[in-house]
XYZ file of C-alpha atoms in Angstrom:
492
model
C 271.144 152.083 99.033
C 274.785 150.993 99.328
C 274.623 148.422 96.495
C 273.165 151.036 94.100
C 275.981 153.505 94.797
C 278.528 150.782 94.194
C 276.912 149.923 90.850
C 277.165 153.537 89.648
C 280.843 153.889 90.594
C 281.752 150.658 88.805
C 279.920 151.650 85.638
C 281.643 155.054 85.478
C 285.023 153.401 85.561
C 284.303 150.941 82.717
C 284.323 151.417 78.975
C 281.015 151.238 77.085
C 281.278 147.549 76.021
C 282.393 146.361 79.430
C 279.760 148.608 80.939
C 276.972 146.766 79.143
C 278.308 143.371 80.262
C 278.732 144.608 83.796
C 275.226 146.060 83.800
C 273.709 142.713 82.826
C 275.733 140.911 85.476
C 274.878 143.398 88.192
C 271.197 143.365 87.234
C 271.050 139.643 87.896
C 273.096 140.069 91.052
C 270.836 142.813 92.325
C 267.710 140.811 91.502
C 269.011 137.778 93.348
C 270.030 139.816 96.383
C 266.692 141.588 96.541
C 264.945 138.217 96.369
C 267.124 136.683 99.049
C 266.359 136.514 102.726
C 262.638 135.876 102.477
C 260.395 132.933 101.695
C 258.344 133.150 98.469
C 255.236 135.140 99.356
C 253.284 133.665 96.430
C 253.623 130.176 97.939
C 252.433 131.068 101.427
C 249.231 129.351 102.525
C 247.217 132.227 103.934
C 244.036 130.256 104.600
C 243.683 126.482 104.806
C 240.143 125.089 104.559
C 239.004 122.633 107.196
C 240.591 124.279 110.232
C 238.535 125.952 112.954
C 241.504 128.210 113.634
C 244.358 129.025 111.287
C 247.850 128.070 112.544
C 250.239 130.431 114.286
C 253.176 129.066 112.263
C 253.795 129.827 108.603
C 253.317 127.237 105.874
C 253.932 127.191 102.141
C 252.900 125.114 99.147
C 254.124 125.291 95.575
C 256.550 123.711 93.171
C 260.253 122.957 93.168
C 262.211 122.337 89.985
C 263.920 119.090 89.106
C 265.496 118.307 85.771
C 264.068 120.137 82.767
C 260.285 120.147 82.718
C 259.809 118.380 86.048
C 257.845 120.141 88.781
C 257.718 118.599 92.250
C 254.999 119.756 94.596
C 256.023 120.625 98.145
C 254.233 121.556 101.349
C 256.496 123.178 103.915
C 255.464 123.777 107.521
C 257.655 125.940 109.696
C 258.512 124.858 113.218
C 256.123 125.788 116.012
C 259.156 126.306 118.240
C 261.970 128.402 116.721
C 261.959 128.256 112.902
C 265.186 130.208 112.512
C 267.173 127.773 114.651
C 265.309 124.463 114.388
C 266.437 121.941 111.759
C 264.898 121.413 108.349
C 263.558 117.865 107.956
C 262.747 116.462 104.523
C 260.066 113.745 104.523
C 259.442 111.273 101.691
C 256.783 108.574 101.618
C 257.470 105.499 99.541
C 255.761 103.360 96.954
C 257.467 104.040 94.661
C 254.575 106.216 93.601
C 252.924 107.215 96.883
C 252.383 110.763 98.083
C 254.187 112.367 101.006
C 251.019 114.320 101.748
C 249.743 111.057 103.203
C 252.546 111.418 105.738
C 251.451 114.984 106.437
C 247.703 114.336 106.784
C 247.696 110.919 108.469
C 251.056 110.499 110.218
C 253.075 113.364 111.690
C 251.917 116.598 110.066
C 250.530 119.513 112.075
C 246.966 118.664 110.993
C 245.290 115.280 110.634
C 242.426 114.623 108.206
C 239.129 113.522 109.724
C 236.840 110.837 108.322
C 234.518 113.401 106.727
C 237.236 114.340 104.237
C 236.650 118.027 104.962
C 237.812 118.721 108.505
C 241.336 118.993 109.880
C 242.326 118.701 113.517
C 245.608 119.764 115.066
C 248.048 116.974 115.833
C 249.516 117.285 119.354
C 252.435 115.067 118.296
C 253.293 116.813 115.042
C 256.946 116.675 114.101
C 256.872 120.393 113.326
C 256.621 121.000 117.069
C 260.440 120.910 117.021
C 261.421 121.084 113.336
C 260.702 122.742 110.017
C 259.296 119.920 107.892
C 259.357 119.767 104.093
C 256.943 117.270 102.537
C 257.920 116.554 98.928
C 255.696 114.680 96.449
C 258.201 112.615 94.496
C 258.710 111.544 91.757
C 256.705 113.499 89.165
C 253.352 111.866 88.566
C 252.888 111.428 92.313
C 250.218 113.570 93.949
C 250.275 117.070 92.475
C 253.771 116.779 90.969
C 253.870 116.822 87.182
C 256.122 116.979 84.134
C 255.612 119.192 81.131
C 255.720 116.238 78.737
C 253.240 114.166 80.780
C 255.676 111.261 81.017
C 256.268 109.711 84.425
C 258.549 106.716 83.794
C 261.641 107.027 85.975
C 264.119 105.063 88.078
C 266.073 105.213 91.338
C 268.948 107.287 89.935
C 266.726 109.855 88.253
C 264.622 110.187 91.389
C 267.630 110.792 93.626
C 268.843 113.475 91.208
C 265.459 115.182 91.031
C 265.038 115.047 94.805
C 268.472 116.632 95.175
C 267.675 119.371 92.649
C 264.331 120.018 94.348
C 266.108 120.319 97.691
C 268.559 122.810 96.211
C 265.660 124.749 94.736
C 263.964 124.800 98.135
C 266.961 126.484 99.743
C 267.114 128.932 96.822
C 263.519 129.902 97.569
C 264.047 129.804 101.353
C 267.637 131.044 101.810
C 266.941 131.915 105.440
C 266.994 128.173 106.203
C 270.138 127.341 104.231
C 272.397 127.194 107.306
C 269.982 125.225 109.482
C 270.751 121.627 110.248
C 269.294 119.289 107.615
C 267.883 115.803 108.188
C 266.609 113.456 105.474
C 263.791 111.149 106.565
C 261.379 108.775 104.898
C 259.350 105.606 105.056
C 258.890 102.339 103.121
C 260.453 102.776 99.655
C 261.985 105.843 101.250
C 264.476 103.194 102.353
C 265.830 103.541 98.803
C 265.023 107.230 98.266
C 266.752 108.540 101.399
C 270.198 106.885 101.307
C 270.551 107.449 97.540
C 269.660 111.123 98.066
C 271.993 111.356 101.065
C 274.841 110.117 98.894
C 274.438 113.250 96.773
C 273.715 115.657 99.625
C 276.747 114.653 101.688
C 278.991 115.786 98.831
C 277.424 119.270 98.750
C 279.148 121.527 101.264
C 276.344 124.101 100.954
C 273.877 121.682 102.564
C 274.234 121.233 106.308
C 273.410 117.523 106.449
C 273.360 116.102 109.974
C 271.663 112.744 109.613
C 269.117 110.417 108.052
C 266.250 108.363 109.464
C 264.304 105.628 107.669
C 261.128 104.050 109.008
C 260.049 100.547 107.963
C 262.255 100.955 104.943
C 263.187 98.765 102.013
C 266.903 98.277 102.643
C 267.492 94.912 100.942
C 265.060 92.908 98.830
C 266.769 89.651 99.706
C 266.800 90.232 103.454
C 263.225 91.521 103.419
C 261.938 88.484 101.521
C 263.857 85.969 103.595
C 262.888 87.509 106.899
C 259.196 87.831 106.028
C 258.752 84.045 105.980
C 260.347 83.745 109.418
C 258.208 86.668 110.620
C 255.038 84.957 109.389
C 255.917 81.669 111.063
C 256.943 83.276 114.351
C 253.606 85.121 114.440
C 251.591 81.943 114.013
C 250.485 82.476 110.411
C 251.932 79.427 108.659
C 251.432 76.364 110.833
C 253.826 73.503 111.465
C 253.168 71.528 108.269
C 253.852 74.417 105.872
C 256.876 75.443 107.927
C 258.243 71.908 107.732
C 257.792 71.889 103.947
C 259.512 75.265 103.652
C 262.442 73.917 105.648
C 262.604 70.822 103.436
C 262.384 72.519 100.028
C 263.831 76.003 100.609
C 266.582 75.410 103.161
C 269.901 73.589 103.109
C 272.548 73.194 105.813
C 270.676 75.579 108.067
C 270.465 78.345 105.410
C 267.093 79.260 103.880
C 266.593 80.963 100.537
C 263.076 82.372 100.237
C 264.222 85.104 97.839
C 265.098 83.511 94.498
C 264.948 79.781 95.120
C 264.638 77.777 91.884
C 263.228 74.647 93.529
C 259.640 74.314 92.192
C 258.468 72.746 95.461
C 259.873 75.753 97.326
C 258.045 78.081 94.920
C 254.800 76.244 95.627
C 255.297 76.648 99.375
C 256.107 80.335 98.957
C 252.903 80.722 96.976
C 251.038 79.382 99.997
C 252.863 81.901 102.208
C 251.904 84.687 99.819
C 248.239 83.694 99.919
C 248.257 83.739 103.727
C 250.123 87.019 104.112
C 248.512 88.997 101.294
C 245.197 87.419 100.349
C 243.641 86.008 103.483
C 242.321 89.316 104.813
C 245.296 90.224 107.013
C 246.449 93.823 107.154
C 249.950 93.643 105.642
C 250.812 97.038 107.143
C 249.794 96.077 110.666
C 249.238 92.417 111.438
C 247.120 93.176 114.514
C 244.964 95.914 112.992
C 241.675 95.361 111.192
C 241.488 95.686 107.415
C 238.931 98.164 106.036
C 236.972 96.229 103.428
C 239.159 93.152 103.676
C 241.792 92.146 101.138
C 240.692 90.623 97.854
C 242.393 90.229 94.473
C 240.240 92.178 92.105
C 240.328 94.781 89.386
C 237.214 96.906 89.255
C 235.934 100.145 87.817
C 234.740 102.873 90.161
C 233.354 106.190 88.973
C 234.845 105.658 85.529
C 238.344 105.220 86.947
C 240.288 101.996 87.134
C 240.922 101.044 90.733
C 243.579 98.428 91.367
C 243.425 96.811 94.770
C 245.528 94.286 96.601
C 248.753 94.050 94.674
C 250.288 92.122 97.509
C 253.578 93.732 98.424
C 253.633 95.630 95.155
C 254.883 98.772 96.828
C 258.296 97.186 97.180
C 257.901 95.013 94.052
C 258.090 91.724 95.898
C 259.540 88.877 93.832
C 256.320 86.856 94.148
C 254.049 89.533 92.644
C 255.931 90.579 89.507
C 253.853 88.442 87.136
C 250.718 90.025 88.587
C 252.205 93.476 88.048
C 252.931 92.699 84.384
C 249.283 91.794 83.833
C 248.277 95.164 85.256
C 250.555 97.173 82.950
C 248.260 96.552 79.980
C 245.287 97.709 82.046
C 247.087 100.857 83.162
C 247.789 101.767 79.544
C 244.039 101.962 78.887
C 243.405 104.652 81.485
C 244.715 108.192 81.829
C 244.530 108.118 85.598
C 244.931 105.006 87.682
C 244.442 104.854 91.406
C 246.593 102.439 93.338
C 245.152 101.826 96.782
C 247.519 100.204 99.250
C 245.801 97.181 100.823
C 243.827 97.860 104.006
C 244.295 101.608 103.601
C 241.413 104.082 103.598
C 242.567 106.999 101.485
C 239.087 108.408 100.857
C 239.263 111.272 103.412
C 242.592 112.563 102.103
C 241.470 112.149 98.489
C 238.263 114.109 99.083
C 240.091 116.866 100.927
C 243.012 117.371 98.562
C 240.805 117.376 95.452
C 238.495 120.022 96.894
C 238.763 123.054 94.611
C 239.213 125.443 97.521
C 241.975 123.333 99.037
C 243.776 123.115 95.698
C 243.535 126.880 95.367
C 244.906 127.364 98.880
C 247.821 125.067 98.038
C 248.518 126.830 94.721
C 248.143 123.616 92.739
C 248.943 123.891 89.040
C 246.113 123.195 86.571
C 248.590 120.857 84.843
C 248.608 118.529 87.856
C 246.463 115.399 87.881
C 243.826 114.817 90.524
C 245.422 113.737 93.788
C 245.537 110.021 94.580
C 247.445 108.395 97.411
C 249.547 106.262 95.044
C 250.052 106.373 91.275
C 249.890 103.017 89.501
C 251.468 104.542 86.403
C 254.522 105.679 88.358
C 254.746 102.441 90.314
C 254.441 100.021 87.434
C 256.799 101.954 85.141
C 259.437 102.500 87.802
C 262.981 101.185 87.312
C 264.291 99.654 90.528
C 268.060 99.806 90.184
C 269.142 99.101 93.758
C 268.492 95.695 95.244
C 270.055 96.953 98.473
C 271.544 100.208 99.740
C 274.467 98.817 101.716
C 276.984 100.865 99.729
C 275.153 104.112 100.475
C 274.925 103.395 104.212
C 278.604 102.466 104.432
C 279.510 105.685 102.637
C 277.449 107.705 105.122
C 278.909 105.865 108.100
C 282.497 106.175 106.847
C 282.205 109.952 107.138
C 281.858 109.457 110.913
C 279.746 112.604 111.319
C 276.150 111.726 110.427
C 273.515 110.410 112.800
C 271.645 107.478 111.226
C 268.464 105.844 112.518
C 266.699 102.789 111.107
C 263.378 102.248 112.897
C 260.584 99.736 112.454
C 257.114 99.126 113.784
C 257.358 95.496 114.863
C 254.040 94.208 113.456
C 254.507 95.439 109.874
C 254.697 92.777 107.141
C 255.437 95.082 104.180
C 258.961 95.920 105.376
C 259.328 93.841 108.508
C 261.604 94.703 111.430
C 263.650 91.505 111.171
C 264.859 92.239 107.638
C 265.960 95.748 108.577
C 267.627 94.479 111.739
C 269.555 91.918 109.678
C 270.490 94.715 107.258
C 271.866 96.988 109.990
C 273.802 94.057 111.482
C 275.269 93.335 108.029
C 276.935 96.762 108.034
C 279.275 95.356 110.716
C 279.627 98.545 112.716
C 281.113 98.649 116.196
C 278.438 98.052 118.849
C 278.149 100.858 121.392
C 274.996 99.824 123.288
C 273.683 96.255 123.238
C 270.023 95.639 122.388
C 267.842 96.897 125.225
C 264.373 98.335 125.853
C 263.825 102.044 125.296
C 261.171 104.060 127.136
C 258.902 107.053 126.728
C 256.303 108.841 128.854
C 252.567 108.908 128.196
C 249.487 109.654 130.313
C 249.916 106.319 132.091
C 253.551 106.928 132.972
C 256.747 105.344 131.745
C 256.231 102.838 128.920
C 258.371 100.447 126.890
C 258.640 101.964 123.435
C 260.375 98.969 121.899
C 263.993 97.897 121.630
C 267.131 99.638 120.433
C 270.663 98.616 119.552
C 273.257 101.315 118.954
C 276.400 101.170 116.851
C 278.933 103.823 115.832
C 276.742 106.574 114.284
C 273.789 104.259 113.548
C 270.988 102.838 115.667
C 268.333 100.214 114.974
C 265.111 100.784 116.904
C 261.749 99.009 117.060
C 258.413 100.515 118.091
C 256.373 97.979 120.023
C 252.925 97.257 118.613
C 253.280 99.568 115.615
C 252.803 98.742 111.972
C 254.207 100.288 108.801
C 253.117 103.875 109.533
C 254.691 104.363 112.963
C 253.485 107.933 113.693
C 249.906 106.869 112.870
C 249.930 103.781 115.074
C 252.079 105.075 117.947
C 252.169 108.884 117.783
C 253.509 109.464 121.318
C 256.308 106.923 120.988
C 257.102 108.153 117.474
C 257.415 111.754 118.648
C 259.682 110.707 121.527
C 261.890 108.781 119.100
C 261.962 111.667 116.596
C 262.834 114.184 119.304
C 265.775 112.130 120.525
C 267.005 111.619 116.981
C 266.806 115.318 116.060
C 268.282 116.545 119.334
C 270.973 113.860 119.413
C 269.770 112.551 122.757
C 270.176 108.941 123.927
C 267.316 106.709 122.847
């Protein structure tokens, strides 16, 4: 072994004190070199329950290290195409407090959970058809991620740091992917997670960052709130009388402030809007989809566990729901584990599957982790939102003139509606390259309109026609076409 011979020759030439120091240094060097070049065998998923046939690609599940005592659970699926050459794509779901395994099992992972909560089926439009995808449960307290001290309170800055450290730890464990192209992607509150993480990653020359993509993301609280009222009216939800009152009490000289208007009459009107959007039974994540179980304001106990339902737009901490959230904090404190179900979302199949003892064993889940829930109320309600918008982060990315940026939205989502994100992208004032136009994709019926796209220097805004908040769930074929063009730097 060449390295061993070199060690011996160096030690012979050194004095005894220097020899001891050199021996320690070379021991660590040798250990790191012997561990390099291969994925961690202990994390490999050798058998995944629920599949009729095990996959041909490799997959891994385990823990990545953040700051001291923080352990972030990951599930990594290698590309079905060419793992050594295909890019690495990080995926983060939002909340804050919701698990990225929901993205894996119900959106664009290689397997989709069936209604029985026990069976998995292969997804023909999985994003790992063309990329290595890393699903990270962030922050600690979400899913199977945990901290040694059992404390989960955090904020935007801490989360971006821990996501960065976890990403670095991933490439330490998987050095064979360290030179692959890297893309950061996410959804919903990922609109905050991704650009704040990208700000750190772009300054690290060891990470081969190529671009970021955010789906139905929270980019600006003010623009999201203001645009939602227009969205609701344009979709026939408000009626002419309420709209007229909103114009009278919330607008002046053609400018409307639905975000932090101090006019009490405006606040009353906005309360009526809130009731219609969040409490009337509409699916806030897809206006045209049905709502499993309907939407009701209630706090109830199920199976000895507090279940909080219908927090309105709590997952982005909407201005109108903060008083409601404060009431819930005292309830959360009474329970060790609190389940936060997004409105009109059926998380039962994923919850049953991921808490199965054989699945947890296959995924190498730590006994210190809590039972899996789709969203953690404790994380959500104790989360410090420090960024009211991420304009600075986007402008920093765009000023580098080398990253590909995509902001995409399902056009019938009310949680993070397309209009607010379109206004946000326009506010960046980038040079227009391609005016707003339809984009197309192919399905079994031939060429279809996928939505609309407008392209600027290094950033594009794209809508997916008829899709809600979870684009790959609602429109898997269109979503895969969009993802492919983004990853491969093809025209939309």
